[in-house]
Tab-separated table of C-alpha atoms in Angstrom:
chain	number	residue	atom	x	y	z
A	864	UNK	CA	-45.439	-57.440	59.818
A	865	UNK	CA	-42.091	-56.070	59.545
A	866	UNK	CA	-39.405	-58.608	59.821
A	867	UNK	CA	-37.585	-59.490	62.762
A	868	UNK	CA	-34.483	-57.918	64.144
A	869	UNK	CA	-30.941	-59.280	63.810
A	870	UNK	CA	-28.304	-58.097	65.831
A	871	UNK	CA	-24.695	-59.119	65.810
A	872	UNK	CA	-21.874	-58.148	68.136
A	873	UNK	CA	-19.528	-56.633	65.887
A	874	UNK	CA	-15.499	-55.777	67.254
A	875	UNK	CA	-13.829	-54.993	64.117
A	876	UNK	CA	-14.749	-53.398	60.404
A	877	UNK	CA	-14.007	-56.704	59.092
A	878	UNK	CA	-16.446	-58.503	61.852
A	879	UNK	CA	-19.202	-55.560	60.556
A	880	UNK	CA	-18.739	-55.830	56.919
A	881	UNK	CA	-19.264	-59.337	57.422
A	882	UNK	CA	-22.135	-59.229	59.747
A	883	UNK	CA	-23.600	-56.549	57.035
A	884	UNK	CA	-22.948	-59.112	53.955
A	885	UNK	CA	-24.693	-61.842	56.248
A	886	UNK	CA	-27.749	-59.997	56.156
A	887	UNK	CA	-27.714	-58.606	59.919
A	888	UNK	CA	-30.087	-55.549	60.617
A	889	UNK	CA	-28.126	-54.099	63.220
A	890	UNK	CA	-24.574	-54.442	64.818
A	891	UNK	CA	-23.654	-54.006	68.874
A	892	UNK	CA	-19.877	-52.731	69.160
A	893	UNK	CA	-17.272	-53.075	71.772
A	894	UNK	CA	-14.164	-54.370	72.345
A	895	UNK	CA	-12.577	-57.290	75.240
A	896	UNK	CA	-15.031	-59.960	75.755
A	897	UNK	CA	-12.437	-60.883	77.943
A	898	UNK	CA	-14.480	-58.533	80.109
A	899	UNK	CA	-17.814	-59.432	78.334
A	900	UNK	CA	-18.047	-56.276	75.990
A	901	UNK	CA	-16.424	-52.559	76.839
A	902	UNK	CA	-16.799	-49.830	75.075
A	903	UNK	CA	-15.124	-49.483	72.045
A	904	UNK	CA	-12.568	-46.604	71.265
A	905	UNK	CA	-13.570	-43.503	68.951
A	906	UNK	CA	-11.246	-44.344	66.620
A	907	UNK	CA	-12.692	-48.305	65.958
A	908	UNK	CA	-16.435	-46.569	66.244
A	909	UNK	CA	-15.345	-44.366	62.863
A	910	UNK	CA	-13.552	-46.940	61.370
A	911	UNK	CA	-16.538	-49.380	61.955
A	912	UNK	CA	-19.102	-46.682	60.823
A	913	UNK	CA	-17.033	-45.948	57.689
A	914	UNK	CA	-17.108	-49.480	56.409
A	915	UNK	CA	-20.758	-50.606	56.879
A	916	UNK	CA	-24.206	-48.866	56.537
A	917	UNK	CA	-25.877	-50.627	59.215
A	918	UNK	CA	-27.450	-48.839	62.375
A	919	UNK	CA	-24.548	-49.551	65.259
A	920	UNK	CA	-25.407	-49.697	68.865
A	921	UNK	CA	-22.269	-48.738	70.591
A	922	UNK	CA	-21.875	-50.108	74.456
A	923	UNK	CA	-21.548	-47.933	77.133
A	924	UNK	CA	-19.354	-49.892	79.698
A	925	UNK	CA	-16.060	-49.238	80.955
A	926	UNK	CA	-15.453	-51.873	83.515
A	927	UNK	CA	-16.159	-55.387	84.219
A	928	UNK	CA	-19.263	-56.354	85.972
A	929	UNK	CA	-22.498	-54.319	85.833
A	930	UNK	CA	-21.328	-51.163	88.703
A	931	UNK	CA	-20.838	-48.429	86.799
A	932	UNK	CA	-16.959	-47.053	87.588
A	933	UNK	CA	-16.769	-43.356	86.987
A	934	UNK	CA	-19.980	-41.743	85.649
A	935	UNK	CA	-18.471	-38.928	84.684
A	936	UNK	CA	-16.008	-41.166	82.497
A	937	UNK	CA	-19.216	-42.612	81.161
A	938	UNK	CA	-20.866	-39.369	79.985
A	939	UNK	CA	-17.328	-38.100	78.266
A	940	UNK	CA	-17.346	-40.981	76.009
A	941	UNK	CA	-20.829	-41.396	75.060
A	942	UNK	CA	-20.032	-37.099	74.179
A	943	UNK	CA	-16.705	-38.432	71.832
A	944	UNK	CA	-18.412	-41.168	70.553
A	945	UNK	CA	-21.693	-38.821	69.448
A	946	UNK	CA	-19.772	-36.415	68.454
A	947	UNK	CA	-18.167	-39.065	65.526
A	948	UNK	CA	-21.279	-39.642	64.734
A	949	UNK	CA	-22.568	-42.158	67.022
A	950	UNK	CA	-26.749	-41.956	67.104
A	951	UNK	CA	-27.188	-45.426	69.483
A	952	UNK	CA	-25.964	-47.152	72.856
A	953	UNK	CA	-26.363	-49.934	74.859
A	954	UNK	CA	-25.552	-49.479	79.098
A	955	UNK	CA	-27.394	-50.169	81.966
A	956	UNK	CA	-25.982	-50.488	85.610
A	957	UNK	CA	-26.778	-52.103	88.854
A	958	UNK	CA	-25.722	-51.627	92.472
A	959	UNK	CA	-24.229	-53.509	95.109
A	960	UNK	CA	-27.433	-55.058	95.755
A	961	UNK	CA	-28.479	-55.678	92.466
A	962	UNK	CA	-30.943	-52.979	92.028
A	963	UNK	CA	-30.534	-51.120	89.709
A	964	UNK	CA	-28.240	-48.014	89.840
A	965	UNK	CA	-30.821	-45.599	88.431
A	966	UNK	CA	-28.887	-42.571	89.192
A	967	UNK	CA	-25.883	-43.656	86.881
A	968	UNK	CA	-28.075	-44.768	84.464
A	969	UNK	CA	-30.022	-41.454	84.374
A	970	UNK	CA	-26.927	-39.871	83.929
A	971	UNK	CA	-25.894	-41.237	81.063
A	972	UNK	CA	-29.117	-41.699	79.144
A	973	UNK	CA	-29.073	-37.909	79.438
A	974	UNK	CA	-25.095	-37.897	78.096
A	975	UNK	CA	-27.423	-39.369	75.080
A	976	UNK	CA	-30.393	-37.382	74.859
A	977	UNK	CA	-32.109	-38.024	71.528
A	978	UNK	CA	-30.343	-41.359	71.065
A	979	UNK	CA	-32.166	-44.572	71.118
A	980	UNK	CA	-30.412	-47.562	73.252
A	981	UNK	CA	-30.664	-50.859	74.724
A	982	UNK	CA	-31.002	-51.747	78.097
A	983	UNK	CA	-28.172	-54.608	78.457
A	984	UNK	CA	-28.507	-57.696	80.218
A	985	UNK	CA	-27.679	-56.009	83.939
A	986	UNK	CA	-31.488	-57.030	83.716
A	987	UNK	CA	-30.857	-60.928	83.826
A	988	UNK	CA	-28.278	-60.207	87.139
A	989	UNK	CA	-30.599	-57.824	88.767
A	990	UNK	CA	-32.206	-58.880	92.189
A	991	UNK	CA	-35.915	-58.066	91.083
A	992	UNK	CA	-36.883	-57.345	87.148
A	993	UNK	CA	-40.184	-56.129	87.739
A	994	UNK	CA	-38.309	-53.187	89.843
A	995	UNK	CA	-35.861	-52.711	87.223
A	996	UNK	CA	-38.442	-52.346	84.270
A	997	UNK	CA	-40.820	-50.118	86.369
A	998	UNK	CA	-37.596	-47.910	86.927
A	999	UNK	CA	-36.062	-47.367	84.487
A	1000	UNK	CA	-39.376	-47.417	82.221
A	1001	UNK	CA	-39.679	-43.640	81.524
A	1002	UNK	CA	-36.462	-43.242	80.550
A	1003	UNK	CA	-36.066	-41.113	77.319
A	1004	UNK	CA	-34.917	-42.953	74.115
A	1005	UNK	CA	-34.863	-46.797	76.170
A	1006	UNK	CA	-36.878	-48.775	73.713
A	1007	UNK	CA	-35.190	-52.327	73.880
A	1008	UNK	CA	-34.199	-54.487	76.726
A	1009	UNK	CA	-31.386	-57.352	75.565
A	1010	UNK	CA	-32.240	-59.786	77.994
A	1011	UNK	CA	-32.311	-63.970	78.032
A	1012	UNK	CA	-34.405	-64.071	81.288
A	1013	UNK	CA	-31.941	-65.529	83.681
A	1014	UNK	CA	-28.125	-65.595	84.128
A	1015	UNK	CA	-27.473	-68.511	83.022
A	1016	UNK	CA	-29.347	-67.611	79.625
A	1017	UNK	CA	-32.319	-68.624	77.265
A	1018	UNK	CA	-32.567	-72.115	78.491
A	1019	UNK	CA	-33.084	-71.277	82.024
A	1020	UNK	CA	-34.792	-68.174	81.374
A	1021	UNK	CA	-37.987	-69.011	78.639
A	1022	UNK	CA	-40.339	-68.810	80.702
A	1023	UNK	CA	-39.795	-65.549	82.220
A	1024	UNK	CA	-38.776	-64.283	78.528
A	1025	UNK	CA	-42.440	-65.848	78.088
A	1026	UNK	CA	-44.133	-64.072	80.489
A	1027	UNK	CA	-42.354	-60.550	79.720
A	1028	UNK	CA	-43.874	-61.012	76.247
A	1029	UNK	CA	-47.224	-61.617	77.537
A	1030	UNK	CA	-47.061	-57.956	79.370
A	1031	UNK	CA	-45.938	-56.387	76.616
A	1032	UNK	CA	-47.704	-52.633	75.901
A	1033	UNK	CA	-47.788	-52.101	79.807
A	1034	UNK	CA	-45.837	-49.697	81.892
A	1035	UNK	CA	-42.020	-51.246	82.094
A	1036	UNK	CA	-42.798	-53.460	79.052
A	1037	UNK	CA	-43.271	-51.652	76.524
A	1038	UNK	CA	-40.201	-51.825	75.330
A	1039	UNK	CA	-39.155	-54.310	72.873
A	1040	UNK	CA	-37.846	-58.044	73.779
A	1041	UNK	CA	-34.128	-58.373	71.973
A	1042	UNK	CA	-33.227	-62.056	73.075
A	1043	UNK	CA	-29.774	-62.962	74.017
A	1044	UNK	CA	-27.262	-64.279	75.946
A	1045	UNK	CA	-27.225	-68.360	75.454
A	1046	UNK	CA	-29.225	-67.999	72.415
A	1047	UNK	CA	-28.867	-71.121	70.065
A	1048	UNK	CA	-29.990	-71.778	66.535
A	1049	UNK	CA	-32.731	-74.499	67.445
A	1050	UNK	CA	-34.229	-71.962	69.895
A	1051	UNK	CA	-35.386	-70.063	66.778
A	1052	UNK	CA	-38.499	-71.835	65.359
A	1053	UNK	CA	-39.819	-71.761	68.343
A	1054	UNK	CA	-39.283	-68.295	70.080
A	1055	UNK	CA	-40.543	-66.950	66.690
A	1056	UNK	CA	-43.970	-69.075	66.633
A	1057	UNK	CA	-44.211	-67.391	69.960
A	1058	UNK	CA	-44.044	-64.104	68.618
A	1059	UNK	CA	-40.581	-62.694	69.885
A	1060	UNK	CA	-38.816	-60.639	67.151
A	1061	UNK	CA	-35.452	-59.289	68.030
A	1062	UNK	CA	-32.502	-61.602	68.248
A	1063	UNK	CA	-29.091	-61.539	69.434
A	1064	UNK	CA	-25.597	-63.106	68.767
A	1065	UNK	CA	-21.674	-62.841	69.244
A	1066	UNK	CA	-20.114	-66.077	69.112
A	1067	UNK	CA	-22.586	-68.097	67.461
A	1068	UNK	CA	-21.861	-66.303	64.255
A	1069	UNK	CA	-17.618	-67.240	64.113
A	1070	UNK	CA	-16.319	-70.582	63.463
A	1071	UNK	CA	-14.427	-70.857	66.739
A	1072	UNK	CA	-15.668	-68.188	69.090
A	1073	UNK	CA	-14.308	-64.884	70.082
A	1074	UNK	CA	-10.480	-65.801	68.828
A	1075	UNK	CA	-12.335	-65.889	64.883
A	1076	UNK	CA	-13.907	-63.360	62.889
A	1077	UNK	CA	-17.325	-63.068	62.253
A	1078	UNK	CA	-18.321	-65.589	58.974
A	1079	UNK	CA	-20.944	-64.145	56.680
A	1080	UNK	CA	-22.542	-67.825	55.862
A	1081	UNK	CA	-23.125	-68.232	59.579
A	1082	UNK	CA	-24.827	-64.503	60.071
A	1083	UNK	CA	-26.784	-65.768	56.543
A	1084	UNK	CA	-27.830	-69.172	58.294
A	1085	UNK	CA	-29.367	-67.336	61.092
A	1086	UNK	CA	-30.919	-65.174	59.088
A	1087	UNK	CA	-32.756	-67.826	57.599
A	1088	UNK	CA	-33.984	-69.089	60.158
A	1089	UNK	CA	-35.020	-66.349	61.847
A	1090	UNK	CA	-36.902	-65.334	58.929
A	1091	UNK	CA	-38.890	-68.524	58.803
């Protein structure tokens, strides 16, 4: 078996050399978790690509909330941001009713054609899952869903992560399972007995939250235990 993936939300070259050091497999960027993770500017993408080797998922998101604002807005950055070199996203958008908004999201998962990305945790807000996976399924280049199975994250979503899991390799879930959003250390051991094996983090990887830096011992500690 290959070994699990570790992804950490990275908002700074010093946050992704860090992250890197730590022994993370993959960083998320954006900027203002104010407004729970924008998309980062072109400039902080190549400054962030120039200091680490890691693969970097860049988020496509240029409001708060999960509507989508102007798609057309959208589709010109993910362009600026591919065209300095940027070869992964993460977006995903819903509608006033919590479906989700599979017209703007077909838009700009074609503004990426080729690129791989990540289906964001609109998921855990959405009015019906099922719908959402079955939708957007077919998608080219979707291959992970970041999701903790409810709102209110992994506690009060384990058993629907659970069940997800167990559908895995049909139609909508064949996809892979990135787990975050509330995600805690002692959730490890046993998520990964279960057989999930993608992980995410932000804050739990800086001594004091989003006002700190990313620490390197911390992304090493989960690392650990994520590796069993």
């Amino acid at each position: 078996m290959s070994r699990p993936i570790f992804e950490v939300i990275a908002l700074t070259p010093q946050d992704a050399q860090a992250a890197e050091s730590g022994g993370a497999d993959r960083l998320e960027l954006v900027t203002d978790m104010a407004a729970d993770g924008l998309t980062p500017s072109v400039e902080d993408f190549g400054r962030i690509r120039a200091a680490v080797g890691l693969p970097l998922r860049v988020m496509l998101r240029i409001r708060d909330g999960f509507a989508p604002g102007d798609v057309d807005e959208l589709c010109a950055r993910a362009a600026a941001l591919r065209a300095e070199g940027a070869e992964e996203f993460v977006l995903g958008f819903l509608d006033a009713d919590g479906a989700v908004d599979l017209a703007a999201t077909t838009a700009v998962a074609e503004a990426i054609a080729g690129c791989r990305w990540t289906f964001h945790r609109a998921i855990d807000h959405s009015a019906d899952r099922a719908a959402l996976r079955a939708a957007v399924a077919d998608l080219p280049g979707l291959d992970t869903f970041l999701t903790s199975g409810a709102p209110a994250g992994v506690d009060a979503g384990r058993a629907v992560l659970s069940a997800e899991l167990a559908r895995a390799g049909e139609p909508g879930y064949r996809q892979r399972i990135l787990i975050g959003g509330g995600l805690r250390a002692e959730h490890l051991k046993e998520l990964r007995a279960e057989g999930f094996d993608a992980f995410h983090v932000g804050g739990a990887v800086r001594v004091d939250g989003w006002r700190t830096p990313v620490d390197a011992a911390k992304v090493a500690e989960w690392r650990a235990l994520i590796d069993g």
